[in-house]
Tab-separated table of C-alpha atoms in Angstrom:
chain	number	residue	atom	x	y	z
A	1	UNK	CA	0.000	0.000	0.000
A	2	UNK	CA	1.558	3.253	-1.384
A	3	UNK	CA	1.391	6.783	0.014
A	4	UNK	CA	-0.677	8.223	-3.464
A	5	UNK	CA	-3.333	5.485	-2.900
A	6	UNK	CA	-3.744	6.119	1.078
A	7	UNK	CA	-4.308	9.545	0.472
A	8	UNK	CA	-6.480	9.433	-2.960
A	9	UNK	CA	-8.618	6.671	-0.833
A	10	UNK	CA	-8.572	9.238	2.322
A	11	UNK	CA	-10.119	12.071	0.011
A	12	UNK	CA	-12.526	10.173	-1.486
A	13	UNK	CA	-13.848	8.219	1.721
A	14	UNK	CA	-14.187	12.424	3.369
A	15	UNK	CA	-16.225	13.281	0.302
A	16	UNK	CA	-18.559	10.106	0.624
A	17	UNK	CA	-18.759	10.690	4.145
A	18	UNK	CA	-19.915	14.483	4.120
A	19	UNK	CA	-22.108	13.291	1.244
A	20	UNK	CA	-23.782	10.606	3.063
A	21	UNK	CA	-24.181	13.260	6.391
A	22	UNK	CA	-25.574	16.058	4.010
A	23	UNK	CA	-28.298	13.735	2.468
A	24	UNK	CA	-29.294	11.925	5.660
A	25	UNK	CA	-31.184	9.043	4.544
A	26	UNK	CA	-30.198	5.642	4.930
A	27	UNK	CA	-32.944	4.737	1.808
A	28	UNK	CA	-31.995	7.174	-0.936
A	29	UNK	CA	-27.571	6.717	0.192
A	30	UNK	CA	-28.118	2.820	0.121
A	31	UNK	CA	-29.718	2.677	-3.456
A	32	UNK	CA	-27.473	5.468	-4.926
A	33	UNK	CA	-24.533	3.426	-3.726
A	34	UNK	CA	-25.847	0.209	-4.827
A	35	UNK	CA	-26.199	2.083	-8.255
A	36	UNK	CA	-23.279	3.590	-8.719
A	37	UNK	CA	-21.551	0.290	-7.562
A	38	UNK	CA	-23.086	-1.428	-10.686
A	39	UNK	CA	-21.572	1.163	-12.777
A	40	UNK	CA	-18.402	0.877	-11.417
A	41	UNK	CA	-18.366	-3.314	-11.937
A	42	UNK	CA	-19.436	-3.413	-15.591
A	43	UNK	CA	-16.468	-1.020	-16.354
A	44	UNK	CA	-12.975	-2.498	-17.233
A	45	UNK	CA	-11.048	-0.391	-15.865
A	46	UNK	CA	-8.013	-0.624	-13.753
A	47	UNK	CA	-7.453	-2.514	-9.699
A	48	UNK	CA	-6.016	1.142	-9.050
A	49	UNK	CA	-9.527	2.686	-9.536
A	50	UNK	CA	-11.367	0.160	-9.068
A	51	UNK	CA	-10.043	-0.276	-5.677
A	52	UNK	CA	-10.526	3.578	-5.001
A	53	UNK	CA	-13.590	4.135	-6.141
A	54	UNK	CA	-15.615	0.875	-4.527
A	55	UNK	CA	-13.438	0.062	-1.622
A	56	UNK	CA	-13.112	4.630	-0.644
A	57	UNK	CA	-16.504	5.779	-2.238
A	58	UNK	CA	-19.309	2.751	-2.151
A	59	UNK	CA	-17.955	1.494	0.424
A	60	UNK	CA	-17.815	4.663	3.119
A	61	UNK	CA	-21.320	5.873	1.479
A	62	UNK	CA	-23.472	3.291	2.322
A	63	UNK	CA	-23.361	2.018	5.850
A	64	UNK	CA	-24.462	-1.277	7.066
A	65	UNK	CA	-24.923	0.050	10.642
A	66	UNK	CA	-27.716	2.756	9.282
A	67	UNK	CA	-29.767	-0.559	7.840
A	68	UNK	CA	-29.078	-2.727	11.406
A	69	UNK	CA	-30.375	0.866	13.136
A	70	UNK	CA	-33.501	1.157	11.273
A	71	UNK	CA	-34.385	-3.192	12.112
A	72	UNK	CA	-33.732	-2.076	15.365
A	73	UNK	CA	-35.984	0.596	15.417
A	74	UNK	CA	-38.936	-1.454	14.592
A	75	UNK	CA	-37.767	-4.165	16.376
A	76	UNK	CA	-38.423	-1.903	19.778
A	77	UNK	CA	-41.879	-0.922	18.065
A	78	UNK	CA	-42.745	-4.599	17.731
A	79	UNK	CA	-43.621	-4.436	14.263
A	80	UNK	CA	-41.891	-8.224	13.539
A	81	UNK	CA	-43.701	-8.966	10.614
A	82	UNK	CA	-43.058	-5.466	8.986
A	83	UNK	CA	-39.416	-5.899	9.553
A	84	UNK	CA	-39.420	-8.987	7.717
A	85	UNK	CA	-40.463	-7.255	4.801
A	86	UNK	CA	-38.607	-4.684	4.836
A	87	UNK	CA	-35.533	-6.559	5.162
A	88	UNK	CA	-35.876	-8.680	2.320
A	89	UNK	CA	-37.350	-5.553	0.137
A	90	UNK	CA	-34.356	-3.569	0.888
A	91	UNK	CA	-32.297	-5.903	-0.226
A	92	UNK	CA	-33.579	-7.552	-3.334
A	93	UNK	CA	-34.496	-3.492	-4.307
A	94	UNK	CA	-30.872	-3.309	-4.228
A	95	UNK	CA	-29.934	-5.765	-6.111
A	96	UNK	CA	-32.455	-5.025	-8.836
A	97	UNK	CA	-31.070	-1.501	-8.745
A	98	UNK	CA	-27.032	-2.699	-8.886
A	99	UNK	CA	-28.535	-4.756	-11.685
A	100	UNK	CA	-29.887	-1.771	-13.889
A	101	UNK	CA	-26.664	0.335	-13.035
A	102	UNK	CA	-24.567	-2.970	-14.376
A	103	UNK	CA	-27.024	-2.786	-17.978
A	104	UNK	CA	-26.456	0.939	-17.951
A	105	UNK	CA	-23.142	1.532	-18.108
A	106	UNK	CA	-22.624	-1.790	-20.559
A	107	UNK	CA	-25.231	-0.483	-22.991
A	108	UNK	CA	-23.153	2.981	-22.957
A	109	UNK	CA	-20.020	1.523	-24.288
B	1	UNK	CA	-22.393	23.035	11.140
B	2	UNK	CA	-19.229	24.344	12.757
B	3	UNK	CA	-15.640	23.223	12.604
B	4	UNK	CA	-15.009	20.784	15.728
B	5	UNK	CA	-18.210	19.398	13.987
B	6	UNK	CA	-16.476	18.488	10.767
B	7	UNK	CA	-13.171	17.342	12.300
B	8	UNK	CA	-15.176	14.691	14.581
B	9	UNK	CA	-16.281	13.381	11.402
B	10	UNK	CA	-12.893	13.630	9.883
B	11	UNK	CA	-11.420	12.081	12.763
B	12	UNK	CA	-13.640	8.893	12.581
B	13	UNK	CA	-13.947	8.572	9.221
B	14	UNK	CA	-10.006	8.283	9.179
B	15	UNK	CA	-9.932	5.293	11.736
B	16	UNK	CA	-13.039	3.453	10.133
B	17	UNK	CA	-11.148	3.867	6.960
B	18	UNK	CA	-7.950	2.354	7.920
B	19	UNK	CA	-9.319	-0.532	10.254
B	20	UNK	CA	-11.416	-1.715	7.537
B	21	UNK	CA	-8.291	-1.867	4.818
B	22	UNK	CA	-6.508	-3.664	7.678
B	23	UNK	CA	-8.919	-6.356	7.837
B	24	UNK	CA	-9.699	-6.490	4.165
B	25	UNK	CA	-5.716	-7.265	3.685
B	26	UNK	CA	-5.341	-9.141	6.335
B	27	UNK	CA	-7.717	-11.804	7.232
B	28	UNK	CA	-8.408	-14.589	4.490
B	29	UNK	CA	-9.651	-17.308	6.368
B	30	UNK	CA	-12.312	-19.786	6.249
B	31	UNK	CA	-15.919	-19.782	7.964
B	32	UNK	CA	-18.906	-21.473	7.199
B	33	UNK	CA	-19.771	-19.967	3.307
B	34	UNK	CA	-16.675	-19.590	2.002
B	35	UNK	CA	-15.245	-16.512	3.608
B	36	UNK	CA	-15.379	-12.971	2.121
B	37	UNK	CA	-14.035	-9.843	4.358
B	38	UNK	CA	-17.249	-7.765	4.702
B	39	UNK	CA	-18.516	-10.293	6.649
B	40	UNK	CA	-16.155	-9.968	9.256
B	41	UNK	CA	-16.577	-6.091	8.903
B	42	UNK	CA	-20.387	-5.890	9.340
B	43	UNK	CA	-20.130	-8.349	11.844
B	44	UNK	CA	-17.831	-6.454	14.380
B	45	UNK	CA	-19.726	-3.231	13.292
B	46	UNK	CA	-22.964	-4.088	14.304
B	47	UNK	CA	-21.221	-5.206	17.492
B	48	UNK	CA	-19.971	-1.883	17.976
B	49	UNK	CA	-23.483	-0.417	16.979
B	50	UNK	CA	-24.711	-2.600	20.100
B	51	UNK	CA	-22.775	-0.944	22.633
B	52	UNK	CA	-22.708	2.814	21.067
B	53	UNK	CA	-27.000	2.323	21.531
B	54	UNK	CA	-27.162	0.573	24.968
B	55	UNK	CA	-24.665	3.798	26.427
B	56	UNK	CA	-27.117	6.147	24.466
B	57	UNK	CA	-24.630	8.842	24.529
B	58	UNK	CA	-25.965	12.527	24.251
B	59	UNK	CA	-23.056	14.414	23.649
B	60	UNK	CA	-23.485	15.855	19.839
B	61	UNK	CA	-19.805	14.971	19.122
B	62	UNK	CA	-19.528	11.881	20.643
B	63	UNK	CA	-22.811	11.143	17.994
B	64	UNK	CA	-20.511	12.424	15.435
B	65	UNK	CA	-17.507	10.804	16.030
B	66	UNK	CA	-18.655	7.256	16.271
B	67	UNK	CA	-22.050	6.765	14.857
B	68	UNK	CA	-21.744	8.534	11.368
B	69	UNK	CA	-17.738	8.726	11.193
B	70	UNK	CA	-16.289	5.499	12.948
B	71	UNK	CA	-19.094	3.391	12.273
B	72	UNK	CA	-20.496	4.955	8.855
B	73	UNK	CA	-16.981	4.537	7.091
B	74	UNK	CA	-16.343	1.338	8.528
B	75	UNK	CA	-19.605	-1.112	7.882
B	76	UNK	CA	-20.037	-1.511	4.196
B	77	UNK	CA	-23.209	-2.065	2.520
B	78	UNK	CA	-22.702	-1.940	-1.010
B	79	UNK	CA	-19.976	-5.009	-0.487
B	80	UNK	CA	-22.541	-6.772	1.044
B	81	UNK	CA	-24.483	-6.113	-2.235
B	82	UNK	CA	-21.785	-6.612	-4.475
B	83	UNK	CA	-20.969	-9.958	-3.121
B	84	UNK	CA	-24.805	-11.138	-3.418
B	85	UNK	CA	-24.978	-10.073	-7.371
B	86	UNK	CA	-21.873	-11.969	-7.581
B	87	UNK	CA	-23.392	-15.053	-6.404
B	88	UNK	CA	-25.851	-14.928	-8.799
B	89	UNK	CA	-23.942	-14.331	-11.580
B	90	UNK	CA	-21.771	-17.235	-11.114
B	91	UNK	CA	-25.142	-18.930	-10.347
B	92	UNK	CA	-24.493	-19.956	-7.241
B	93	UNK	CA	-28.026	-19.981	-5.466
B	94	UNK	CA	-27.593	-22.413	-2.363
B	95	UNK	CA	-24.448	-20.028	-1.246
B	96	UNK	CA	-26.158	-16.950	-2.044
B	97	UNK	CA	-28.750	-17.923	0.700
B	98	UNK	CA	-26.289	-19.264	3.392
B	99	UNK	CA	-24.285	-16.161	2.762
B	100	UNK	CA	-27.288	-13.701	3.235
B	101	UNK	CA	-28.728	-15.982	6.046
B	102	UNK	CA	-25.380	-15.983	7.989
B	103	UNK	CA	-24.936	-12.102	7.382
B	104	UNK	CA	-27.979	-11.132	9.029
B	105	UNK	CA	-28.524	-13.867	11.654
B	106	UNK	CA	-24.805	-12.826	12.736
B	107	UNK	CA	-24.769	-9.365	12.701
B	108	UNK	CA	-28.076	-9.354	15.046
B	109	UNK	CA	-26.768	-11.867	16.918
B	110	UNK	CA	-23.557	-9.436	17.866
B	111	UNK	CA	-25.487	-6.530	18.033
B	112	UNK	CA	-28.011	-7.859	20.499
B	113	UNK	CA	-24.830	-9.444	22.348
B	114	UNK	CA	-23.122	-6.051	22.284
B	115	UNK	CA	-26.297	-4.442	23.986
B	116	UNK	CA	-26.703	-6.565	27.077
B	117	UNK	CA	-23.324	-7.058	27.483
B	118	UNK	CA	-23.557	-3.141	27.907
B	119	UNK	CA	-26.750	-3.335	30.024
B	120	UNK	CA	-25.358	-5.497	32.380
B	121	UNK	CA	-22.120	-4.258	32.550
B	122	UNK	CA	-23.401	-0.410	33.054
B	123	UNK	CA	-25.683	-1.057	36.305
């Protein structure tokens, strides 16, 4: 691990994080990540980037603590069956959407 | 949103950053589905998640520092993701569920265990 990659991935993992703060949603940063992380697949492009961009950006973005936070949430309102649902809907909504983002960006090239 | 604001987030951002490089480069071994590293990264997040709610901290900073720095940069959910579409490309179904199974049960598993350890440990 070089010095130009730490601090390329350190810049990039500030912007996702200020991003994520600004738009405050677990919902909308989840699919947006999932998204641009289907993009970012389809490409070739090289383990330099590709490392930076869904290692440092996807990867600080979305947060897997936000989506444990929310089941938790309606865990204490007791809503069991709800949660169940919207486990499995967040979820196969993101695949679906990492899915279109993959078609995307092959159909562009 | 003032400056001590922004470098709280700075600050954890930084160490979520580097521990989860660490154990993406480091650890490579072998349980139940075949092993991948955000596994092991959710896992210990949520466990962290688990404490950081049962000491409901009020301190704004503190929120900062370690719920949407440490803990935002660190967990990854679009690896999570990433490793599920890859299962089904390669058309691997059976793992695909054992692998999203063990993801959740674990992670709620640790963060429950997180809590009451907490709980107990706090009265």
């Amino acid at each position: 691990m070089n010095k130009r990659f730490f601090i390329i991935i350190l810049l990039v993992a500030y912007l996702a994080t200020f991003l994520r703060f600004y738009l405050n949603n677990n919902f909308i940063v989840s699919i947006i990540g999932s998204f641009l992380c289907g993009v970012v697949i389809s490409r070739k492009i090289s383990n330099f980037k590709r490392e930076i961009l869904l290692s440092g950006f996807c990867s600080c973005f979305t947060s897997f603590t936000g989506f444990v936070h929310i089941l938790y949430q309606l865990i204490l309102q007791g809503f069991y069956l709800k949660l169940f649902f919207y486990l499995n809907f967040i979820v196969i909504l993101n695949l679906i959407i990492m899915y279109i983002g993959f078609l995307l960006s092959r159909k562009m090239t | 949103m003032d400056l001590y604001a922004v470098i709280f987030i700075l600050v954890g951002s930084t160490f979520g950053l580097i521990l989860r490089l660490f154990i993406k480069h480091n650890f490579k071994t072998k349980i139940l589905s075949y092993f991948h590293d955000s596994l092991i990264v959710n896992v210990l997040a949520s466990l962290f998640l688990g404490i950081f709610v049962a000491l409901s901290p009020t301190n704004k900073n503190l929120i900062l520092l370690f719920s949407i720095g440490f803990l935002g940069c660190f967990s990854t959910f679009s690896s999570f993701i990433y490793k599920l579409f890859n299962l089904i490309q390669k058309r691997k179904y059976i793992n695909l569920l054992i692998y999203y199974i063990e993801v959740l049960v674990l992670s709620f598993l640790f963060f429950w265990f997180g809590y009451f350890i907490t709980v107990i440990f706090k009265n």
